[in-house]
Coordinates of N, CA and C in Angstrom, one line a residue:
Chain E
N1 N 50.1 -95.3 160.7 CA 48.9 -95.1 159.9 C 48.3 -93.7 160.2
A2 N 48.0 -92.9 159.2 CA 47.4 -91.6 159.4 C 45.9 -91.8 159.6
G3 N 45.4 -92.9 159.1 CA 43.9 -93.1 159.2 C 43.2 -92.4 158.1
V4 N 42.2 -91.6 158.4 CA 41.4 -90.9 157.4 C 41.8 -89.4 157.5
T5 N 42.3 -88.9 156.4 CA 42.7 -87.5 156.4 C 41.8 -86.7 155.5
Q6 N 41.5 -85.4 155.8 CA 40.6 -84.6 155.0 C 41.3 -83.2 154.9
T7 N 41.2 -82.7 153.7 CA 41.6 -81.3 153.5 C 40.6 -80.6 152.6
P8 N 40.5 -79.3 152.7 CA 41.0 -78.5 153.8 C 40.2 -78.7 155.1
K9 N 40.6 -78.1 156.2 CA 39.9 -78.1 157.5 C 38.8 -77.1 157.5
F10 N 39.0 -76.0 156.8 CA 38.0 -74.9 156.8 C 38.0 -74.3 155.3
Q11 N 36.9 -73.9 154.9 CA 36.8 -73.3 153.6 C 35.6 -72.4 153.5
V12 N 35.8 -71.2 152.9 CA 34.7 -70.3 152.7 C 34.6 -70.1 151.1
L13 N 33.4 -70.3 150.6 CA 33.1 -70.1 149.2 C 32.0 -69.1 149.0
K14 N 32.0 -68.5 147.8 CA 30.9 -67.7 147.4 C 29.9 -68.5 146.6
T15 N 28.7 -68.2 146.6 CA 27.7 -68.9 145.8 C 28.1 -69.0 144.4
G16 N 28.0 -70.2 143.9 CA 28.3 -70.5 142.5 C 29.7 -71.0 142.2
Q17 N 30.6 -70.8 143.2 CA 31.9 -71.4 143.1 C 31.9 -72.9 143.2
S18 N 33.0 -73.5 142.6 CA 33.1 -74.9 142.8 C 34.4 -75.2 143.6
M19 N 34.4 -76.4 144.1 CA 35.6 -76.8 144.9 C 35.6 -78.3 145.1
T20 N 36.7 -78.9 145.5 CA 36.8 -80.3 145.8 C 37.3 -80.5 147.2
L21 N 36.6 -81.3 147.9 CA 37.0 -81.7 149.3 C 37.8 -83.0 149.1
Q22 N 39.0 -83.0 149.7 CA 39.8 -84.2 149.6 C 39.7 -85.1 150.8
C23 N 39.7 -86.4 150.5 CA 39.7 -87.5 151.5 C 40.6 -88.6 151.1
A24 N 41.5 -89.0 152.0 CA 42.4 -90.1 151.8 C 42.5 -91.0 153.0
Q25 N 42.7 -92.3 152.7 CA 42.8 -93.3 153.8 C 44.0 -94.2 153.5
D26 N 44.7 -94.6 154.5 CA 45.8 -95.5 154.3 C 45.6 -96.9 154.9
M27 N 44.4 -97.3 155.1 CA 44.1 -98.6 155.7 C 43.6 -99.6 154.7
N28 N 43.7 -99.3 153.4 CA 43.4 -100.2 152.4 C 41.9 -100.7 152.4
H29 N 41.0 -99.8 152.9 CA 39.6 -100.1 153.0 C 39.0 -100.0 151.6
E30 N 38.1 -100.9 151.3 CA 37.3 -100.9 150.1 C 36.2 -99.8 150.2
Y31 N 35.6 -99.7 151.3 CA 34.4 -98.9 151.5 C 34.8 -97.5 152.0
M32 N 34.3 -96.5 151.3 CA 34.4 -95.1 151.7 C 33.1 -94.4 151.5
S33 N 32.9 -93.3 152.3 CA 31.7 -92.6 152.1 C 31.9 -91.1 152.6
W34 N 30.9 -90.3 152.2 CA 30.9 -88.9 152.5 C 29.6 -88.6 153.2
Y35 N 29.7 -87.8 154.3 CA 28.5 -87.4 155.1 C 28.6 -85.8 155.3
R36 N 27.4 -85.2 155.5 CA 27.4 -83.9 155.9 C 26.6 -83.8 157.2
Q37 N 27.0 -82.8 158.0 CA 26.3 -82.7 159.3 C 26.0 -81.2 159.5
D38 N 24.7 -80.9 159.6 CA 24.3 -79.5 159.8 C 24.2 -79.3 161.4
P39 N 24.3 -78.1 161.8 CA 24.3 -77.8 163.3 C 23.2 -78.5 164.0
G40 N 23.5 -79.3 165.1 CA 22.6 -79.9 166.0 C 21.9 -81.1 165.3
M41 N 22.3 -81.6 164.2 CA 21.7 -82.7 163.5 C 22.6 -83.9 163.4
G42 N 22.0 -85.0 163.0 CA 22.8 -86.2 162.8 C 23.5 -86.1 161.4
L43 N 24.3 -87.1 161.1 CA 25.0 -87.1 159.8 C 24.1 -87.6 158.7
R44 N 24.2 -87.1 157.5 CA 23.5 -87.5 156.4 C 24.4 -88.0 155.3
L45 N 24.1 -89.1 154.7 CA 25.0 -89.8 153.7 C 24.8 -89.1 152.4
I46 N 25.9 -88.7 151.8 CA 25.9 -88.0 150.5 C 26.2 -89.0 149.3
H47 N 27.3 -89.6 149.3 CA 27.7 -90.6 148.4 C 28.6 -91.6 149.1
Y48 N 28.7 -92.8 148.5 CA 29.6 -93.8 149.0 C 30.2 -94.6 147.9
S49 N 31.2 -95.4 148.2 CA 31.9 -96.2 147.2 C 32.3 -97.5 147.8
V50 N 32.1 -98.6 147.1 CA 32.4 -99.9 147.6 C 33.7 -100.4 147.0
G51 N 34.4 -99.5 146.2 CA 35.7 -99.9 145.7 C 36.1 -99.0 144.6
A52 N 37.3 -99.1 144.1 CA 37.8 -98.2 143.1 C 37.0 -98.4 141.8
G53 N 36.5 -97.3 141.3 CA 35.7 -97.3 140.1 C 34.2 -97.4 140.3
I54 N 33.8 -97.6 141.6 CA 32.4 -97.8 141.9 C 31.9 -96.8 142.9
T55 N 30.9 -96.1 142.5 CA 30.3 -95.1 143.5 C 28.8 -95.2 143.4
D56 N 28.1 -94.7 144.4 CA 26.6 -94.7 144.4 C 26.1 -93.5 145.3
Q57 N 24.9 -93.2 145.1 CA 24.3 -92.1 145.8 C 23.8 -92.5 147.2
G58 N 23.8 -91.5 148.1 CA 23.3 -91.8 149.4 C 22.0 -91.0 149.6
E59 N 21.7 -90.5 150.8 CA 20.5 -89.8 151.1 C 20.3 -88.4 150.4
V60 N 21.4 -87.7 150.3 CA 21.4 -86.3 149.9 C 22.5 -86.0 148.8
P61 N 22.4 -86.6 147.6 CA 23.5 -86.5 146.6 C 23.4 -85.2 145.8
N62 N 22.3 -84.5 145.7 CA 22.2 -83.4 144.8 C 23.2 -82.3 145.0
G63 N 23.9 -81.9 144.0 CA 24.8 -80.8 144.1 C 26.3 -81.3 144.4
Y64 N 26.4 -82.6 144.5 CA 27.7 -83.2 144.7 C 28.1 -84.3 143.7
N65 N 29.3 -84.3 143.4 CA 29.8 -85.4 142.6 C 31.0 -86.1 143.3
V66 N 31.2 -87.4 143.0 CA 32.3 -88.1 143.5 C 32.9 -89.0 142.5
S67 N 34.2 -89.4 142.7 CA 34.9 -90.4 141.9 C 35.8 -91.2 142.8
R68 N 36.1 -92.4 142.3 CA 37.0 -93.2 143.1 C 38.0 -93.9 142.1
S69 N 39.1 -93.2 141.8 CA 40.0 -93.7 140.8 C 41.1 -94.6 141.5
T70 N 41.2 -94.5 142.8 CA 42.2 -95.3 143.6 C 41.5 -95.8 144.9
T71 N 42.0 -96.8 145.5 CA 41.5 -97.3 146.8 C 41.6 -96.2 147.9
E72 N 42.7 -95.4 147.8 CA 43.1 -94.5 148.9 C 42.2 -93.2 148.9
D73 N 41.8 -92.7 147.7 CA 41.3 -91.4 147.6 C 39.8 -91.4 147.2
F74 N 39.1 -90.5 147.8 CA 37.6 -90.3 147.5 C 37.2 -88.9 147.6
P75 N 37.5 -88.1 146.5 CA 37.2 -86.7 146.6 C 35.7 -86.4 146.4
L76 N 35.3 -85.3 147.0 CA 33.9 -84.8 146.9 C 33.9 -83.5 146.2
R77 N 33.2 -83.4 145.1 CA 33.2 -82.1 144.3 C 31.8 -81.4 144.5
L78 N 31.9 -80.1 144.8 CA 30.7 -79.2 144.8 C 30.7 -78.5 143.5
L79 N 29.7 -78.7 142.7 CA 29.7 -78.2 141.3 C 29.5 -76.7 141.3
S80 N 28.5 -76.2 142.0 CA 28.1 -74.8 142.1 C 27.6 -74.6 143.5
A81 N 28.4 -74.1 144.4 CA 28.1 -74.0 145.8 C 26.9 -73.1 146.0
A82 N 26.1 -73.6 147.0 CA 24.9 -72.8 147.4 C 24.9 -72.7 148.9
P83 N 24.3 -71.6 149.5 CA 24.3 -71.4 151.0 C 23.8 -72.7 151.7
S84 N 22.9 -73.4 151.1 CA 22.3 -74.6 151.7 C 23.4 -75.7 151.9
Q85 N 24.5 -75.6 151.3 CA 25.6 -76.5 151.4 C 26.6 -76.2 152.5
T86 N 26.3 -75.1 153.2 CA 27.1 -74.8 154.4 C 26.9 -75.9 155.5
S87 N 28.0 -76.5 155.8 CA 27.8 -77.7 156.7 C 29.2 -78.1 157.1
V88 N 29.3 -79.2 157.9 CA 30.5 -79.9 158.2 C 30.5 -81.2 157.4
Y89 N 31.6 -81.5 156.7 CA 31.6 -82.6 155.8 C 32.6 -83.7 156.4
F90 N 32.1 -84.9 156.6 CA 33.0 -86.0 157.1 C 33.1 -87.0 156.1
C91 N 34.3 -87.5 155.9 CA 34.6 -88.7 155.1 C 34.9 -89.8 156.1
A92 N 34.5 -91.0 155.6 CA 34.6 -92.2 156.4 C 35.1 -93.4 155.6
S93 N 35.8 -94.3 156.2 CA 36.2 -95.5 155.5 C 36.2 -96.7 156.5
G94 N 36.0 -97.9 156.0 CA 36.0 -99.0 156.8 C 35.4 -100.2 156.2
D95 N 35.9 -101.4 156.5 CA 35.3 -102.6 156.0 C 34.6 -103.3 157.2
G96 N 33.5 -102.6 157.8 CA 32.9 -103.0 159.0 C 32.8 -101.8 159.9
E97 N 33.6 -101.7 161.0 CA 33.7 -100.5 161.7 C 34.1 -99.3 160.8
Q98 N 33.5 -98.2 160.9 CA 33.8 -97.0 160.1 C 34.7 -96.1 160.9
F99 N 35.7 -95.6 160.2 CA 36.6 -94.6 160.8 C 36.4 -93.3 160.1
F100 N 36.1 -92.3 160.9 CA 35.8 -90.9 160.3 C 37.0 -90.0 160.4
G101 N 37.0 -89.1 159.3 CA 38.0 -88.1 159.3 C 37.7 -87.0 160.2
P102 N 38.5 -85.9 160.3 CA 38.3 -84.8 161.3 C 37.3 -83.8 160.8
G103 N 36.9 -83.9 159.5 CA 35.9 -83.0 159.0 C 36.4 -81.8 158.3
T104 N 35.6 -81.3 157.4 CA 35.9 -80.0 156.7 C 34.7 -79.1 157.0
R105 N 35.0 -77.9 157.5 CA 33.9 -77.0 157.8 C 33.8 -76.0 156.6
L106 N 32.6 -76.1 155.9 CA 32.4 -75.3 154.7 C 31.3 -74.3 155.0
T107 N 31.7 -73.0 154.6 CA 30.7 -71.9 154.6 C 30.5 -71.4 153.2
V108 N 29.3 -71.3 152.8 CA 29.0 -70.8 151.5 C 28.2 -69.5 151.7
L109 N 28.8 -68.4 151.2 CA 28.2 -67.1 151.4 C 27.3 -66.7 150.2
Chain T
L1 N 17.2 -99.9 155.7 CA 17.7 -100.0 157.1 C 16.6 -99.6 158.1
A2 N 16.7 -100.3 159.2 CA 15.6 -100.1 160.2 C 15.8 -98.7 160.8
K3 N 14.6 -98.1 161.1 CA 14.5 -96.8 161.8 C 14.8 -97.0 163.3
T4 N 15.5 -96.1 163.9 CA 15.7 -96.2 165.3 C 15.2 -95.0 166.0
T5 N 14.8 -95.2 167.3 CA 14.3 -94.1 168.1 C 15.1 -94.1 169.4
Q6 N 15.7 -92.9 169.8 CA 16.5 -92.7 171.0 C 15.9 -91.5 171.7
P7 N 16.2 -91.4 173.0 CA 15.9 -90.2 173.7 C 16.8 -89.0 173.2
I8 N 16.2 -87.8 173.2 CA 17.0 -86.7 172.6 C 18.1 -86.3 173.5
S9 N 17.9 -86.4 174.8 CA 19.0 -86.0 175.7 C 18.9 -86.8 177.0
M10 N 20.0 -86.8 177.7 CA 20.1 -87.4 179.1 C 21.1 -86.7 179.9
D11 N 20.9 -86.6 181.2 CA 21.8 -86.0 182.1 C 22.3 -87.0 183.1
S12 N 23.5 -86.9 183.5 CA 24.0 -87.8 184.5 C 25.1 -87.1 185.4
Y13 N 25.6 -87.8 186.3 CA 26.7 -87.3 187.2 C 27.9 -88.2 187.1
E14 N 29.0 -87.6 187.3 CA 30.3 -88.4 187.3 C 30.2 -89.6 188.2
G15 N 30.6 -90.8 187.8 CA 30.7 -92.0 188.6 C 29.4 -92.8 188.5
Q16 N 28.4 -92.3 187.9 CA 27.1 -93.1 187.7 C 27.2 -93.9 186.5
E17 N 26.3 -95.0 186.5 CA 26.2 -95.8 185.3 C 25.1 -95.1 184.4
V18 N 25.3 -95.1 183.1 CA 24.3 -94.5 182.2 C 23.8 -95.6 181.2
N19 N 22.5 -95.6 181.1 CA 22.0 -96.6 180.1 C 21.1 -95.8 179.1
I20 N 21.5 -96.0 177.9 CA 20.8 -95.3 176.8 C 20.1 -96.4 176.0
T21 N 18.8 -96.3 175.9 CA 18.0 -97.3 175.2 C 17.6 -96.8 173.8
C22 N 17.6 -97.7 172.9 CA 17.3 -97.5 171.5 C 16.2 -98.4 171.0
S23 N 15.2 -97.9 170.4 CA 14.1 -98.7 169.9 C 14.3 -99.0 168.4
H24 N 14.2 -100.2 168.0 CA 14.2 -100.6 166.5 C 13.3 -101.7 166.2
N25 N 12.0 -101.3 166.2 CA 10.9 -102.3 166.0 C 11.0 -103.1 164.8
N26 N 11.6 -102.5 163.7 CA 11.6 -103.2 162.4 C 12.9 -103.8 162.0
I27 N 13.7 -104.2 163.0 CA 15.0 -104.8 162.8 C 14.8 -106.1 162.0
A28 N 15.7 -106.3 161.0 CA 15.6 -107.5 160.2 C 16.5 -108.6 160.7
T29 N 16.3 -109.7 160.3 CA 17.1 -110.9 160.8 C 18.6 -110.7 160.7
N30 N 19.0 -110.1 159.6 CA 20.5 -110.0 159.3 C 21.1 -108.7 159.9
D31 N 20.2 -107.9 160.5 CA 20.7 -106.6 161.0 C 21.5 -106.7 162.3
Y32 N 22.6 -105.9 162.4 CA 23.4 -105.8 163.6 C 23.0 -104.4 164.2
I33 N 23.3 -104.2 165.5 CA 23.1 -103.0 166.2 C 24.5 -102.4 166.5
T34 N 24.7 -101.2 166.1 CA 26.0 -100.5 166.3 C 25.8 -99.2 167.0
W35 N 26.7 -98.8 167.9 CA 26.7 -97.5 168.5 C 27.9 -96.7 168.2
Y36 N 27.7 -95.4 167.9 CA 28.8 -94.5 167.7 C 28.7 -93.4 168.7
Q37 N 29.9 -92.8 169.0 CA 30.0 -91.7 169.9 C 30.6 -90.5 169.1
Q38 N 30.0 -89.3 169.3 CA 30.6 -88.1 168.6 C 30.8 -87.0 169.6
F39 N 32.0 -86.5 169.7 CA 32.3 -85.3 170.5 C 32.2 -84.1 169.6
P40 N 32.0 -82.9 170.2 CA 31.9 -81.7 169.4 C 33.1 -81.5 168.5
S41 N 32.8 -81.1 167.2 CA 33.8 -80.8 166.2 C 34.7 -82.0 165.9
Q42 N 34.2 -83.2 166.1 CA 34.9 -84.4 165.7 C 34.0 -85.3 164.9
G43 N 34.5 -86.3 164.1 CA 33.7 -87.3 163.5 C 33.3 -88.3 164.5
P44 N 32.3 -89.1 164.2 CA 31.8 -90.2 165.1 C 32.9 -91.2 165.3
R45 N 32.8 -91.9 166.4 CA 33.8 -93.0 166.7 C 33.0 -94.2 167.1
F46 N 33.4 -95.3 166.6 CA 32.7 -96.6 166.9 C 32.9 -97.0 168.4
I47 N 31.8 -97.4 169.0 CA 31.9 -97.8 170.4 C 31.7 -99.3 170.5
I48 N 30.6 -99.9 170.0 CA 30.3 -101.3 170.2 C 29.3 -101.7 169.2
Q49 N 29.3 -103.0 168.9 CA 28.4 -103.6 168.0 C 27.9 -105.0 168.5
G50 N 26.7 -105.3 168.2 CA 26.2 -106.6 168.7 C 25.0 -107.1 167.9
Y51 N 24.7 -108.4 168.0 CA 23.6 -109.0 167.3 C 22.5 -109.5 168.3
K52 N 22.9 -110.1 169.4 CA 22.0 -110.6 170.4 C 22.6 -110.7 171.7
T53 N 21.9 -110.8 172.8 CA 22.2 -111.0 174.2 C 23.1 -109.9 174.6
K54 N 24.4 -110.1 175.0 CA 25.2 -109.1 175.6 C 26.6 -109.1 175.0
V55 N 27.1 -107.9 174.7 CA 28.4 -107.7 174.3 C 29.1 -106.7 175.2
T56 N 30.3 -106.9 175.5 CA 31.1 -106.0 176.4 C 32.4 -105.8 175.8
N57 N 32.9 -104.5 175.9 CA 34.3 -104.2 175.6 C 34.8 -103.3 176.6
E58 N 36.0 -102.7 176.4 CA 36.6 -102.0 177.4 C 35.9 -100.7 177.8
V59 N 35.0 -100.2 177.0 CA 34.4 -98.9 177.3 C 32.9 -99.0 177.5
A60 N 32.2 -100.1 177.1 CA 30.8 -100.1 177.2 C 30.2 -101.6 177.1
S61 N 29.0 -101.7 177.5 CA 28.2 -103.0 177.3 C 27.0 -102.7 176.4
L62 N 26.6 -103.7 175.7 CA 25.4 -103.6 174.9 C 24.5 -104.7 175.2
F63 N 23.3 -104.4 175.6 CA 22.3 -105.4 176.0 C 21.2 -105.5 175.0
I64 N 21.0 -106.7 174.5 CA 20.0 -106.9 173.4 C 19.0 -108.0 173.9
P65 N 17.7 -107.7 174.0 CA 16.8 -108.7 174.5 C 16.5 -109.7 173.3
A66 N 15.8 -110.8 173.7 CA 15.6 -111.9 172.7 C 14.8 -111.4 171.5
D67 N 13.9 -110.5 171.6 CA 13.1 -110.1 170.4 C 13.9 -109.0 169.6
R68 N 15.0 -108.5 170.1 CA 15.9 -107.6 169.4 C 15.2 -106.3 168.9
K69 N 14.1 -106.0 169.5 CA 13.4 -104.8 169.0 C 13.9 -103.5 169.8
S70 N 14.8 -103.7 170.7 CA 15.4 -102.6 171.4 C 16.8 -103.0 171.8
S71 N 17.6 -102.1 172.2 CA 18.9 -102.4 172.7 C 19.3 -101.3 173.7
T72 N 20.2 -101.6 174.6 CA 20.6 -100.6 175.6 C 22.1 -100.5 175.7
L73 N 22.6 -99.3 175.5 CA 24.1 -99.1 175.6 C 24.3 -98.7 177.1
S74 N 25.2 -99.4 177.7 CA 25.5 -99.1 179.1 C 26.9 -98.6 179.3
L75 N 27.1 -97.4 179.9 CA 28.4 -96.8 180.1 C 28.6 -96.8 181.6
P76 N 29.6 -97.6 182.1 CA 29.8 -97.7 183.5 C 30.6 -96.5 184.0
R77 N 30.2 -96.0 185.2 CA 30.9 -95.0 185.9 C 31.4 -93.9 184.9
V78 N 30.5 -93.1 184.4 CA 30.8 -92.1 183.4 C 31.6 -91.0 184.0
S79 N 32.4 -90.3 183.2 CA 33.2 -89.2 183.6 C 32.8 -88.0 182.7
L80 N 33.3 -86.8 183.0 CA 33.0 -85.6 182.3 C 33.3 -85.8 180.8
S81 N 34.3 -86.6 180.5 CA 34.8 -86.8 179.1 C 33.8 -87.7 178.3
D82 N 32.8 -88.2 179.0 CA 31.8 -89.0 178.2 C 30.7 -88.2 177.7
T83 N 30.7 -86.9 178.0 CA 29.7 -85.9 177.5 C 29.9 -85.9 175.9
A84 N 28.9 -86.3 175.2 CA 28.9 -86.5 173.8 C 27.5 -86.8 173.3
V85 N 27.5 -87.0 172.0 CA 26.2 -87.5 171.3 C 26.4 -89.0 171.0
Y86 N 25.4 -89.8 171.3 CA 25.5 -91.2 171.1 C 24.5 -91.6 170.1
Y87 N 24.9 -92.3 169.0 CA 24.0 -92.7 167.9 C 23.9 -94.2 167.9
C88 N 22.6 -94.7 167.8 CA 22.3 -96.1 167.6 C 22.0 -96.3 166.1
L89 N 22.6 -97.3 165.5 CA 22.3 -97.6 164.1 C 22.1 -99.1 163.9
V90 N 21.2 -99.4 163.0 CA 20.9 -100.8 162.8 C 21.0 -101.1 161.3
G91 N 21.7 -102.1 160.9 CA 21.8 -102.5 159.5 C 22.7 -103.7 159.4
E92 N 22.7 -104.3 158.2 CA 23.6 -105.4 157.9 C 25.0 -105.0 157.9
V93 N 25.8 -105.8 158.5 CA 27.2 -105.4 158.7 C 27.9 -105.3 157.4
L94 N 27.8 -106.3 156.5 CA 28.6 -106.2 155.2 C 28.0 -105.3 154.2
D95 N 26.7 -105.3 154.0 CA 26.1 -104.6 153.0 C 25.9 -103.1 153.3
S96 N 25.8 -102.8 154.6 CA 25.4 -101.4 155.0 C 26.4 -100.7 155.9
S97 N 27.4 -101.4 156.3 CA 28.3 -100.8 157.3 C 28.9 -99.5 156.8
Y98 N 29.0 -99.4 155.5 CA 29.7 -98.2 154.9 C 28.7 -97.1 154.5
K99 N 27.4 -97.4 154.7 CA 26.4 -96.3 154.4 C 25.5 -96.2 155.5
L100 N 26.1 -95.8 156.6 CA 25.3 -95.7 157.9 C 24.3 -94.6 157.8
I101 N 23.1 -94.8 158.3 CA 22.0 -93.8 158.4 C 21.9 -93.4 159.8
F102 N 22.3 -92.1 160.1 CA 22.3 -91.6 161.4 C 20.9 -90.9 161.7
G103 N 20.4 -91.1 162.9 CA 19.3 -90.3 163.4 C 19.9 -89.1 164.1
S104 N 19.1 -88.5 165.0 CA 19.5 -87.3 165.7 C 20.4 -87.7 167.0
G105 N 20.4 -88.9 167.4 CA 21.2 -89.3 168.5 C 20.7 -88.9 169.9
T106 N 21.4 -89.3 170.9 CA 21.2 -88.9 172.3 C 22.3 -88.0 172.8
R107 N 22.0 -86.8 173.2 CA 23.0 -85.9 173.8 C 23.1 -86.2 175.3
L108 N 24.3 -86.8 175.7 CA 24.5 -87.1 177.1 C 25.4 -86.0 177.7
L109 N 24.9 -85.5 178.8 CA 25.6 -84.4 179.5 C 26.0 -85.0 180.9
V110 N 27.3 -85.1 181.2 CA 27.8 -85.6 182.5 C 28.2 -84.4 183.3
R111 N 27.6 -84.3 184.5 CA 27.9 -83.2 185.4 C 28.8 -83.6 186.5
P112 N 29.6 -82.6 187.0 CA 30.5 -83.0 188.1 C 29.8 -83.3 189.4

């Protein structure tokens, strides 16, 4: 099992650019979620999904879109990147205990 | 989800037992208490989960008093590698386990 994988590991964007952060899991979990973590802070929930075709908003959803077409994949889209979105992004999956990916470090200039 | 309060930081020395207490005065009947550990530049990792009394696994113990308004994570004989941030979370296992609400956590520093 690869667990939860995220790509890319690092990304630099210019303000206004769009991009998709990829997240995949091979544990057949129904539940998946996206978090962001700013320096020295705890994680904040962006969006989550309880199964293929079902998504919902978390604490800080503005500026992000998600979709869940398969059980395995849960991509996070930044529509128009802003410097305030500079952060580390973690994807998680689990039906109970949550397993977190290694994170994507995003810098928006 | 119930709000939690933890100390911002703690210091300890190798070989000592460390107890981190979390306050959750508004815990609901169906809520469980879960602790996660996070090392720098890594995602959080599940440590332990409990509902009442005491739970023990290979890495930690979780003590929960009868009123469940607080809980204590106990790390026996810590080592330098236990230096990390520890998060206490409270919520229903099935409905909320996938939408964890993190606070600022407790930064544990283990010194030689």
